[in-house]
């Protein structure tokens, strides 16, 4: 029997479906894909079920055609400003003088026993580190001698109604959402090198409707956040600023926009389509950057504030990795380096094999990562082993998701 997985990224701008097959050795490789523009979401959240279902169906049809397989269940990305990440910790007494798997389960249960409102559901419980007696920073406590076991965890929760709507959309499109994964966690899986997570890194996914942030240190997730801002705001700023329809504003942004005037010559001119039968006109490209720069500064400054909240902002030795479609905006890296004061690079879905050339772009890291997360949960491609216990806890994510949906 073939070992097939499908990842579905339902974004504010597009739906991307990726089908992958696992080899006998456990390596995942993409065998088909489909991308369809989507207008059913606002700020990462479904607001129009019909439009979303249509886009999902279109992406799935294309993916089924190109892979030659029928898609039944998918791992789907979860996003939106309703998502909250919080840190918690728990302590238990170790039974029998040596930490066993039961003790680890108990300490995680103790740590996750925080008050979570009834209208929210737990998406992920991510272990950060353990302490056995006074020994801190333990990753694999099983087998260690001690009397007290402590766990630090990061909990990601989402609004209940959000999951219900997402499930509804998938079911109407004829598929079952088998797992749900918080999108930046998936993006990180696809775009980051393991060394970066160890040394400390922040990944920022600037999409169409939202900007997601995830901070890693010593291999663990320290902080997560979602901002209700993204590339669509840049487009509407241009539309308002030079009075042009959104579709033209989008084209101008992608072709001539830049995140900072720093990267644009003062005398560069670009042609703007005329509105209402008027002639096209020439404007200075700097006019576009004057509109875009303050908005990008706002987005990056808010992301910076979130990174500061992680408590490890001063020890992000691997700097910042930018993904999402807006990371393609010229000058974004330069502006981000000015704001963060640490090195910034653009991330691509490098960790998944067989990605088609046209999908080797920062907006496809989420879809690729959904497959990698699911692969890790099934014990494929060594990902679970790579993170030791932190990874193994993640593999149980499926149970938790089922608990709460
Ligand atoms: N070359 C480019 N230059 C600037 N912006 C770009 C470029 N290509 C795409 N974008 C912008 O990227 C955004 C879409 O990014 P992406 O596909 O990552 O979003 P999404 O995943 O659909 O949305 P979200 O994650 O916010 O729900 C759009 O605002 C689009 O205008
Ligand atoms: Mg996205």
Tab-separated table of C-alpha atoms and ligand atoms in Angstrom:
chain	number	residue	atom	x	y	z
A	1	UNK	CA	0.000	0.000	0.000
A	2	UNK	CA	1.254	3.468	-0.846
A	3	UNK	CA	1.966	5.844	1.991
A	4	UNK	CA	0.374	9.117	0.843
A	5	UNK	CA	-0.087	12.446	2.610
A	6	UNK	CA	-1.820	15.660	1.573
A	7	UNK	CA	-1.198	19.108	3.017
A	8	UNK	CA	-3.748	21.887	2.567
A	9	UNK	CA	-2.852	25.510	3.215
A	10	UNK	CA	-6.009	27.618	3.131
A	11	UNK	CA	-4.598	31.137	2.997
A	12	UNK	CA	-6.156	34.566	2.630
A	13	UNK	CA	-4.770	34.826	-0.915
A	14	UNK	CA	-4.630	31.255	-2.135
A	15	UNK	CA	-5.290	27.618	-1.346
A	16	UNK	CA	-2.350	25.302	-1.915
A	17	UNK	CA	-2.664	21.520	-1.874
A	18	UNK	CA	0.443	19.322	-1.925
A	19	UNK	CA	0.416	15.551	-2.253
A	20	UNK	CA	3.475	13.613	-1.111
A	21	UNK	CA	4.440	9.995	-0.998
A	22	UNK	CA	6.704	8.423	1.594
A	23	UNK	CA	9.340	6.010	0.333
A	24	UNK	CA	10.058	2.759	2.160
A	25	UNK	CA	12.970	4.539	3.840
A	26	UNK	CA	10.491	7.113	5.172
A	27	UNK	CA	11.507	10.004	2.947
A	28	UNK	CA	8.707	12.260	1.785
A	29	UNK	CA	8.605	13.596	-1.767
A	30	UNK	CA	5.988	15.745	-3.491
A	31	UNK	CA	4.128	13.954	-6.295
A	32	UNK	CA	1.429	16.489	-7.122
A	33	UNK	CA	0.179	19.980	-6.342
A	34	UNK	CA	-2.612	22.439	-6.952
A	35	UNK	CA	-2.910	26.160	-6.262
A	36	UNK	CA	-6.067	28.227	-6.529
A	37	UNK	CA	-6.740	31.876	-5.665
A	38	UNK	CA	-9.124	32.200	-2.709
A	39	UNK	CA	-11.381	35.064	-1.715
A	40	UNK	CA	-13.231	33.315	1.103
A	41	UNK	CA	-11.008	34.430	3.971
A	42	UNK	CA	-10.281	37.626	5.815
A	43	UNK	CA	-7.236	37.882	8.042
A	44	UNK	CA	-6.705	34.124	7.876
A	45	UNK	CA	-10.261	33.260	8.940
A	46	UNK	CA	-13.055	31.829	6.756
A	47	UNK	CA	-15.765	34.446	6.175
A	48	UNK	CA	-17.312	32.971	3.020
A	49	UNK	CA	-17.783	29.227	3.062
A	50	UNK	CA	-18.906	28.898	-0.574
A	51	UNK	CA	-15.887	30.756	-1.991
A	52	UNK	CA	-13.520	28.835	0.269
A	53	UNK	CA	-15.007	25.458	-0.665
A	54	UNK	CA	-14.688	26.351	-4.334
A	55	UNK	CA	-11.020	27.292	-3.979
A	56	UNK	CA	-10.272	24.153	-1.950
A	57	UNK	CA	-11.976	22.009	-4.591
A	58	UNK	CA	-10.069	23.689	-7.413
A	59	UNK	CA	-6.702	23.200	-5.673
A	60	UNK	CA	-7.539	19.576	-4.816
A	61	UNK	CA	-8.705	18.782	-8.369
A	62	UNK	CA	-5.446	20.086	-9.757
A	63	UNK	CA	-3.431	18.178	-7.143
A	64	UNK	CA	-5.354	14.977	-7.859
A	65	UNK	CA	-4.785	15.359	-11.587
A	66	UNK	CA	-1.072	16.014	-11.298
A	67	UNK	CA	-0.464	13.236	-8.750
A	68	UNK	CA	-2.898	10.704	-10.168
A	69	UNK	CA	-4.244	9.860	-6.685
A	70	UNK	CA	-7.588	10.459	-4.980
A	71	UNK	CA	-7.322	12.663	-1.940
A	72	UNK	CA	-9.404	11.548	1.025
A	73	UNK	CA	-7.965	13.183	4.108
A	74	UNK	CA	-5.681	16.158	4.571
A	75	UNK	CA	-3.592	17.898	7.174
A	76	UNK	CA	-4.811	21.460	7.205
A	77	UNK	CA	-3.204	24.684	8.399
A	78	UNK	CA	-4.742	26.758	11.172
A	79	UNK	CA	-4.269	30.520	11.256
A	80	UNK	CA	-5.801	33.784	12.350
A	81	UNK	CA	-5.557	36.408	15.066
A	82	UNK	CA	-7.852	34.343	17.346
A	83	UNK	CA	-4.932	32.022	18.016
A	84	UNK	CA	-3.133	32.383	21.328
A	85	UNK	CA	0.176	30.968	22.439
A	86	UNK	CA	1.025	30.760	26.133
A	87	UNK	CA	3.781	29.277	28.228
A	88	UNK	CA	3.052	27.135	31.235
A	89	UNK	CA	4.846	24.787	33.566
A	90	UNK	CA	4.141	21.910	35.885
A	91	UNK	CA	5.904	19.929	38.620
A	92	UNK	CA	5.378	16.365	39.837
A	93	UNK	CA	7.119	14.009	42.248
A	94	UNK	CA	8.993	11.243	40.460
A	95	UNK	CA	7.884	7.716	41.362
A	96	UNK	CA	10.568	5.222	42.227
A	97	UNK	CA	13.585	7.528	42.018
A	98	UNK	CA	13.897	7.338	38.217
A	99	UNK	CA	11.910	9.303	35.636
A	100	UNK	CA	9.652	7.073	33.530
A	101	UNK	CA	7.339	7.741	30.612
A	102	UNK	CA	4.384	7.921	33.019
A	103	UNK	CA	6.071	10.691	34.988
A	104	UNK	CA	6.593	12.643	31.787
A	105	UNK	CA	2.913	12.233	30.861
A	106	UNK	CA	1.887	13.338	34.342
A	107	UNK	CA	4.099	16.416	34.344
A	108	UNK	CA	2.819	17.474	30.907
A	109	UNK	CA	-0.744	17.020	32.172
A	110	UNK	CA	0.093	19.147	35.196
A	111	UNK	CA	1.586	21.845	32.970
A	112	UNK	CA	-1.369	21.902	30.610
A	113	UNK	CA	-3.869	22.130	33.445
A	114	UNK	CA	-4.261	25.864	33.009
A	115	UNK	CA	-7.656	27.483	32.659
A	116	UNK	CA	-8.569	27.472	28.988
A	117	UNK	CA	-11.900	29.156	28.214
A	118	UNK	CA	-14.638	26.813	27.006
A	119	UNK	CA	-14.897	28.479	23.614
A	120	UNK	CA	-11.263	27.672	22.854
A	121	UNK	CA	-9.620	24.447	21.837
A	122	UNK	CA	-6.065	23.293	22.369
A	123	UNK	CA	-4.188	22.882	19.092
A	124	UNK	CA	-0.705	21.995	20.287
A	125	UNK	CA	1.126	21.186	23.469
A	126	UNK	CA	4.823	21.714	22.751
A	127	UNK	CA	7.418	20.712	25.318
A	128	UNK	CA	10.160	23.306	25.800
A	129	UNK	CA	12.372	21.690	28.384
A	130	UNK	CA	12.389	19.608	31.512
A	131	UNK	CA	14.180	19.896	34.826
A	132	UNK	CA	14.995	16.940	37.060
A	133	UNK	CA	15.674	18.134	40.630
A	134	UNK	CA	18.110	21.010	40.088
A	135	UNK	CA	19.239	19.858	36.677
A	136	UNK	CA	17.755	22.353	34.191
A	137	UNK	CA	17.565	22.257	30.409
A	138	UNK	CA	16.886	18.529	30.153
A	139	UNK	CA	15.460	17.357	26.826
A	140	UNK	CA	15.073	13.655	27.475
A	141	UNK	CA	14.300	13.112	31.148
A	142	UNK	CA	13.355	9.422	30.875
A	143	UNK	CA	15.845	7.272	32.765
A	144	UNK	CA	17.269	10.148	34.799
A	145	UNK	CA	17.515	9.745	38.571
A	146	UNK	CA	15.664	12.287	40.681
A	147	UNK	CA	12.694	13.026	42.901
A	148	UNK	CA	11.189	16.080	41.213
A	149	UNK	CA	10.301	16.502	37.550
A	150	UNK	CA	9.424	19.849	36.099
A	151	UNK	CA	8.213	20.645	32.555
A	152	UNK	CA	7.942	23.873	30.646
A	153	UNK	CA	5.531	23.832	27.723
A	154	UNK	CA	4.044	26.119	25.091
A	155	UNK	CA	0.307	25.756	24.516
A	156	UNK	CA	-1.375	26.951	21.311
A	157	UNK	CA	-5.154	27.433	21.430
A	158	UNK	CA	-7.687	28.471	18.810
A	159	UNK	CA	-11.289	29.681	18.811
A	160	UNK	CA	-13.677	26.720	18.697
A	161	UNK	CA	-15.889	28.186	15.958
A	162	UNK	CA	-12.872	28.638	13.714
A	163	UNK	CA	-12.070	24.918	13.722
A	164	UNK	CA	-15.728	24.127	13.102
A	165	UNK	CA	-15.893	26.374	10.035
A	166	UNK	CA	-12.662	25.014	8.668
A	167	UNK	CA	-13.929	21.461	9.107
A	168	UNK	CA	-17.171	22.415	7.385
A	169	UNK	CA	-15.288	23.828	4.394
A	170	UNK	CA	-13.144	20.715	4.047
A	171	UNK	CA	-16.100	18.367	4.350
A	172	UNK	CA	-18.106	20.275	1.771
A	173	UNK	CA	-15.104	20.014	-0.528
A	174	UNK	CA	-15.287	16.240	-0.032
A	175	UNK	CA	-12.293	15.694	2.243
A	176	UNK	CA	-11.651	14.985	5.913
A	177	UNK	CA	-9.312	17.236	7.893
A	178	UNK	CA	-7.409	14.529	9.725
A	179	UNK	CA	-5.065	16.914	11.527
A	180	UNK	CA	-4.812	20.621	12.103
A	181	UNK	CA	-1.440	22.312	12.470
A	182	UNK	CA	-0.760	25.914	13.461
A	183	UNK	CA	0.628	27.410	10.252
A	184	UNK	CA	3.885	29.013	11.438
A	185	UNK	CA	4.849	25.738	13.086
A	186	UNK	CA	4.485	24.142	9.665
A	187	UNK	CA	6.378	26.937	7.889
A	188	UNK	CA	9.230	26.545	10.371
A	189	UNK	CA	9.387	22.827	9.671
A	190	UNK	CA	9.825	23.552	5.964
A	191	UNK	CA	12.113	26.579	6.010
A	192	UNK	CA	14.445	26.352	9.009
A	193	UNK	CA	17.668	24.439	9.446
A	194	UNK	CA	17.821	22.401	12.678
A	195	UNK	CA	20.897	24.422	13.752
A	196	UNK	CA	18.877	27.619	13.521
A	197	UNK	CA	16.295	26.368	16.003
A	198	UNK	CA	19.076	25.348	18.336
A	199	UNK	CA	20.900	28.656	18.174
A	200	UNK	CA	17.715	30.721	18.349
A	201	UNK	CA	15.688	32.047	15.451
A	202	UNK	CA	12.429	33.881	14.782
A	203	UNK	CA	10.390	32.983	11.730
A	204	UNK	CA	7.974	35.617	10.445
A	205	UNK	CA	5.377	34.588	7.841
A	206	UNK	CA	3.980	37.709	6.177
A	207	UNK	CA	1.046	36.460	4.106
A	208	UNK	CA	-1.884	38.266	2.539
A	209	UNK	CA	-4.085	38.732	5.590
A	210	UNK	CA	-1.922	37.876	8.577
A	211	UNK	CA	1.617	37.939	9.863
A	212	UNK	CA	2.545	34.905	11.956
A	213	UNK	CA	5.489	34.787	14.309
A	214	UNK	CA	7.214	31.831	15.928
A	215	UNK	CA	10.338	32.019	18.072
A	216	UNK	CA	12.653	29.058	18.708
A	217	UNK	CA	15.443	28.730	21.209
A	218	UNK	CA	17.412	25.623	22.177
A	219	UNK	CA	15.292	23.650	19.744
A	220	UNK	CA	11.995	24.560	21.418
A	221	UNK	CA	9.102	26.897	20.625
A	222	UNK	CA	9.288	29.837	23.034
A	223	UNK	CA	6.620	32.149	21.655
A	224	UNK	CA	3.932	32.290	18.972
A	225	UNK	CA	1.716	35.153	17.799
A	226	UNK	CA	-0.525	36.168	14.909
A	227	UNK	CA	-0.959	39.774	13.775
A	228	UNK	CA	-4.045	40.784	11.736
A	229	UNK	CA	-1.893	42.518	9.117
A	230	UNK	CA	-0.349	41.399	5.847
A	231	UNK	CA	0.311	42.100	2.186
A	232	UNK	CA	-3.329	42.920	1.442
A	233	UNK	CA	-2.994	46.013	3.584
A	234	UNK	CA	-0.063	47.126	1.434
A	235	UNK	CA	-2.243	46.694	-1.644
A	236	UNK	CA	-5.157	48.666	-0.219
A	237	UNK	CA	-2.768	51.407	0.903
A	238	UNK	CA	-1.572	51.759	-2.698
A	239	UNK	CA	-5.152	51.678	-4.034
A	240	UNK	CA	-6.124	54.482	-1.654
A	241	UNK	CA	-2.862	56.400	-2.033
A	242	UNK	CA	-2.842	56.718	-5.789
A	243	UNK	CA	-6.572	56.120	-6.381
A	244	UNK	CA	-6.389	52.987	-8.459
A	245	UNK	CA	-8.465	49.756	-8.366
A	246	UNK	CA	-7.225	46.983	-6.071
A	247	UNK	CA	-6.259	44.697	-8.955
A	248	UNK	CA	-4.005	47.404	-10.451
A	249	UNK	CA	-2.625	48.262	-7.021
A	250	UNK	CA	-1.714	44.594	-6.507
A	251	UNK	CA	0.083	44.467	-9.866
A	252	UNK	CA	1.955	47.692	-9.128
A	253	UNK	CA	2.994	46.421	-5.715
A	254	UNK	CA	4.312	43.126	-7.040
A	255	UNK	CA	6.087	44.645	-10.081
A	256	UNK	CA	7.430	47.911	-8.709
A	257	UNK	CA	6.802	48.019	-4.969
A	258	UNK	CA	9.541	48.034	-2.361
A	259	UNK	CA	9.521	47.983	1.412
A	260	UNK	CA	11.883	50.916	1.654
A	261	UNK	CA	12.906	53.858	-0.528
A	262	UNK	CA	16.502	52.874	0.324
A	263	UNK	CA	16.517	50.343	-2.542
A	264	UNK	CA	14.919	52.596	-5.187
A	265	UNK	CA	16.565	55.339	-7.259
A	266	UNK	CA	15.023	58.774	-6.812
A	267	UNK	CA	14.433	59.309	-10.556
A	268	UNK	CA	12.859	55.911	-11.332
A	269	UNK	CA	9.431	56.277	-12.947
A	270	UNK	CA	6.692	53.633	-13.405
A	271	UNK	CA	3.508	53.544	-15.448
A	272	UNK	CA	0.161	53.447	-13.636
A	273	UNK	CA	-2.950	52.297	-15.575
A	274	UNK	CA	-5.557	55.031	-16.052
A	275	UNK	CA	-8.891	54.800	-14.219
A	276	UNK	CA	-12.263	55.244	-15.949
A	277	UNK	CA	-10.936	55.506	-19.492
A	278	UNK	CA	-8.173	57.980	-18.594
A	279	UNK	CA	-4.705	57.699	-20.081
A	280	UNK	CA	-2.070	55.787	-18.122
A	281	UNK	CA	0.206	58.090	-16.162
A	282	UNK	CA	3.788	58.060	-15.000
A	283	UNK	CA	4.603	58.303	-11.319
A	284	UNK	CA	7.856	58.170	-9.396
A	285	UNK	CA	8.542	54.696	-8.003
A	286	UNK	CA	9.429	56.474	-4.792
A	287	UNK	CA	5.758	57.396	-4.495
A	288	UNK	CA	5.012	53.679	-4.091
A	289	UNK	CA	7.722	53.153	-1.512
A	290	UNK	CA	6.535	56.230	0.394
A	291	UNK	CA	3.189	54.459	0.735
A	292	UNK	CA	4.583	50.982	1.452
A	293	UNK	CA	7.405	51.816	3.844
A	294	UNK	CA	5.326	53.052	6.817
A	295	UNK	CA	3.016	50.027	6.605
A	296	UNK	CA	5.906	47.566	6.386
A	297	UNK	CA	7.541	49.377	9.299
A	298	UNK	CA	4.332	48.960	11.276
A	299	UNK	CA	4.099	45.229	10.512
A	300	UNK	CA	7.756	44.593	11.309
A	301	UNK	CA	7.696	46.748	14.443
A	302	UNK	CA	4.690	44.805	15.769
A	303	UNK	CA	6.484	41.556	14.931
A	304	UNK	CA	9.521	42.911	16.780
A	305	UNK	CA	7.397	43.588	19.843
A	306	UNK	CA	6.182	39.986	19.801
A	307	UNK	CA	9.722	38.689	19.489
A	308	UNK	CA	10.737	40.826	22.475
A	309	UNK	CA	7.918	39.165	24.454
A	310	UNK	CA	9.527	35.754	23.886
A	311	UNK	CA	12.142	36.585	26.496
A	312	UNK	CA	14.912	35.245	24.235
A	313	UNK	CA	15.133	38.169	21.795
A	314	UNK	CA	18.713	38.833	22.862
A	315	UNK	CA	19.831	35.306	22.113
A	316	UNK	CA	18.576	34.750	18.590
A	317	UNK	CA	21.967	33.900	17.142
A	318	UNK	CA	20.441	32.740	13.861
A	319	UNK	CA	18.517	35.956	13.376
A	320	UNK	CA	15.233	36.258	11.515
A	321	UNK	CA	13.800	34.174	8.662
A	322	UNK	CA	11.075	35.786	6.537
A	323	UNK	CA	8.541	33.678	4.628
A	324	UNK	CA	5.089	34.258	3.113
A	325	UNK	CA	4.358	36.034	-0.169
A	326	UNK	CA	5.140	39.477	1.204
A	327	UNK	CA	8.699	38.373	1.955
A	328	UNK	CA	9.174	38.723	-1.832
A	329	UNK	CA	8.630	42.473	-1.696
A	330	UNK	CA	11.917	44.068	-2.687
A	331	UNK	CA	13.796	45.691	0.185
A	332	UNK	CA	11.936	43.775	2.903
A	333	UNK	CA	15.136	42.168	4.130
A	334	UNK	CA	16.915	45.535	4.290
A	335	UNK	CA	14.066	47.172	6.210
A	336	UNK	CA	13.768	44.199	8.570
A	337	UNK	CA	17.490	44.277	9.352
A	338	UNK	CA	17.188	47.963	10.203
A	339	UNK	CA	14.258	47.270	12.550
A	340	UNK	CA	15.522	44.084	14.203
A	341	UNK	CA	19.218	44.895	14.230
A	342	UNK	CA	20.105	41.242	13.507
A	343	UNK	CA	20.658	39.300	10.269
A	344	UNK	CA	17.541	38.546	8.221
A	345	UNK	CA	17.210	35.970	5.458
A	346	UNK	CA	14.368	34.905	3.188
A	347	UNK	CA	13.126	31.345	3.755
A	348	UNK	CA	12.084	28.761	1.169
A	349	UNK	CA	10.508	25.292	1.522
A	350	UNK	CA	13.945	23.641	1.469
A	351	UNK	CA	13.249	20.667	3.746
A	352	UNK	CA	10.739	18.916	1.495
A	353	UNK	CA	11.955	16.844	-1.439
A	354	UNK	CA	10.441	17.063	-4.877
A	355	UNK	CA	8.972	20.553	-4.544
A	356	UNK	CA	8.236	21.708	-8.109
A	357	UNK	CA	10.383	24.628	-9.231
A	358	UNK	CA	7.413	27.016	-9.361
A	359	UNK	CA	6.617	26.310	-5.706
A	360	UNK	CA	10.129	27.054	-4.450
A	361	UNK	CA	8.846	30.370	-3.095
A	362	UNK	CA	8.324	31.752	0.404
A	363	UNK	CA	4.502	31.499	0.136
A	364	UNK	CA	4.603	27.720	-0.152
A	365	UNK	CA	6.503	26.991	3.053
A	366	UNK	CA	3.259	26.427	4.990
A	367	UNK	CA	1.890	23.745	2.644
A	368	UNK	CA	5.279	21.994	2.541
A	369	UNK	CA	5.575	22.168	6.326
A	370	UNK	CA	2.125	20.671	6.871
A	371	UNK	CA	3.387	17.557	5.081
A	372	UNK	CA	6.601	17.509	7.089
A	373	UNK	CA	4.698	17.857	10.388
A	374	UNK	CA	2.394	15.052	9.416
A	375	UNK	CA	5.355	12.980	8.271
A	376	UNK	CA	7.043	13.546	11.637
A	377	UNK	CA	3.839	12.546	13.426
A	378	UNK	CA	3.888	9.269	11.519
A	379	UNK	CA	7.538	8.767	12.384
A	380	UNK	CA	8.732	9.451	8.852
A	381	UNK	CA	11.912	11.090	7.574
A	382	UNK	CA	13.704	11.139	10.882
A	383	UNK	CA	12.076	14.391	11.954
A	384	UNK	CA	10.714	12.965	15.187
A	385	UNK	CA	14.048	11.478	16.137
A	386	UNK	CA	15.771	14.771	15.413
A	387	UNK	CA	13.981	16.550	18.231
A	388	UNK	CA	14.165	13.778	20.801
A	389	UNK	CA	11.397	14.022	23.314
A	390	UNK	CA	10.308	17.417	22.013
A	391	UNK	CA	9.601	15.700	18.750
A	392	UNK	CA	7.974	12.680	20.269
A	393	UNK	CA	5.520	14.812	22.162
A	394	UNK	CA	4.615	16.426	18.914
A	395	UNK	CA	3.838	13.042	17.460
A	396	UNK	CA	1.005	12.769	19.959
A	397	UNK	CA	-0.473	15.964	18.646
A	398	UNK	CA	-2.946	13.900	16.649
A	399	UNK	CA	-4.525	12.506	19.802
A	400	UNK	CA	-4.898	15.917	21.274
A	401	UNK	CA	-6.397	17.346	18.151
A	402	UNK	CA	-8.932	14.538	18.099
A	403	UNK	CA	-9.671	15.144	21.780
A	404	UNK	CA	-10.694	18.648	21.121
A	405	UNK	CA	-12.441	18.597	17.768
B	1	LIG	N1	6.592	39.496	-5.609
B	1	LIG	C1	5.830	39.955	-4.631
B	1	LIG	N2	6.080	41.163	-4.092
B	1	LIG	C2	5.315	41.641	-3.099
B	1	LIG	N3	4.262	41.014	-2.569
B	1	LIG	C3	3.965	39.807	-3.066
B	1	LIG	C4	4.723	39.224	-4.123
B	1	LIG	N4	4.172	38.022	-4.399
B	1	LIG	C5	3.117	37.868	-3.565
B	1	LIG	N5	2.977	38.944	-2.768
B	1	LIG	C6	1.965	39.181	-1.736
B	1	LIG	O1	1.952	38.112	-0.829
B	1	LIG	C7	0.650	37.988	-0.271
B	1	LIG	C8	0.246	36.545	-0.325
B	1	LIG	O2	1.150	35.789	0.411
B	1	LIG	P1	0.823	34.301	0.875
B	1	LIG	O3	0.477	33.496	-0.296
B	1	LIG	O4	1.925	33.862	1.737
B	1	LIG	O5	-0.494	34.579	1.748
B	1	LIG	P2	-1.601	33.565	2.263
B	1	LIG	O6	-0.929	32.383	2.833
B	1	LIG	O7	-2.592	33.312	1.194
B	1	LIG	O8	-2.318	34.427	3.366
B	1	LIG	P3	-2.346	34.315	4.963
B	1	LIG	O9	-1.248	33.402	5.366
B	1	LIG	O10	-2.161	35.702	5.438
B	1	LIG	O11	-3.707	33.797	5.274
B	1	LIG	C9	-0.271	38.875	-1.078
B	1	LIG	O12	-0.565	40.037	-0.334
B	1	LIG	C10	0.565	39.217	-2.311
B	1	LIG	O13	0.288	40.508	-2.790
B	2	LIG	MG1	-0.151	31.826	4.673
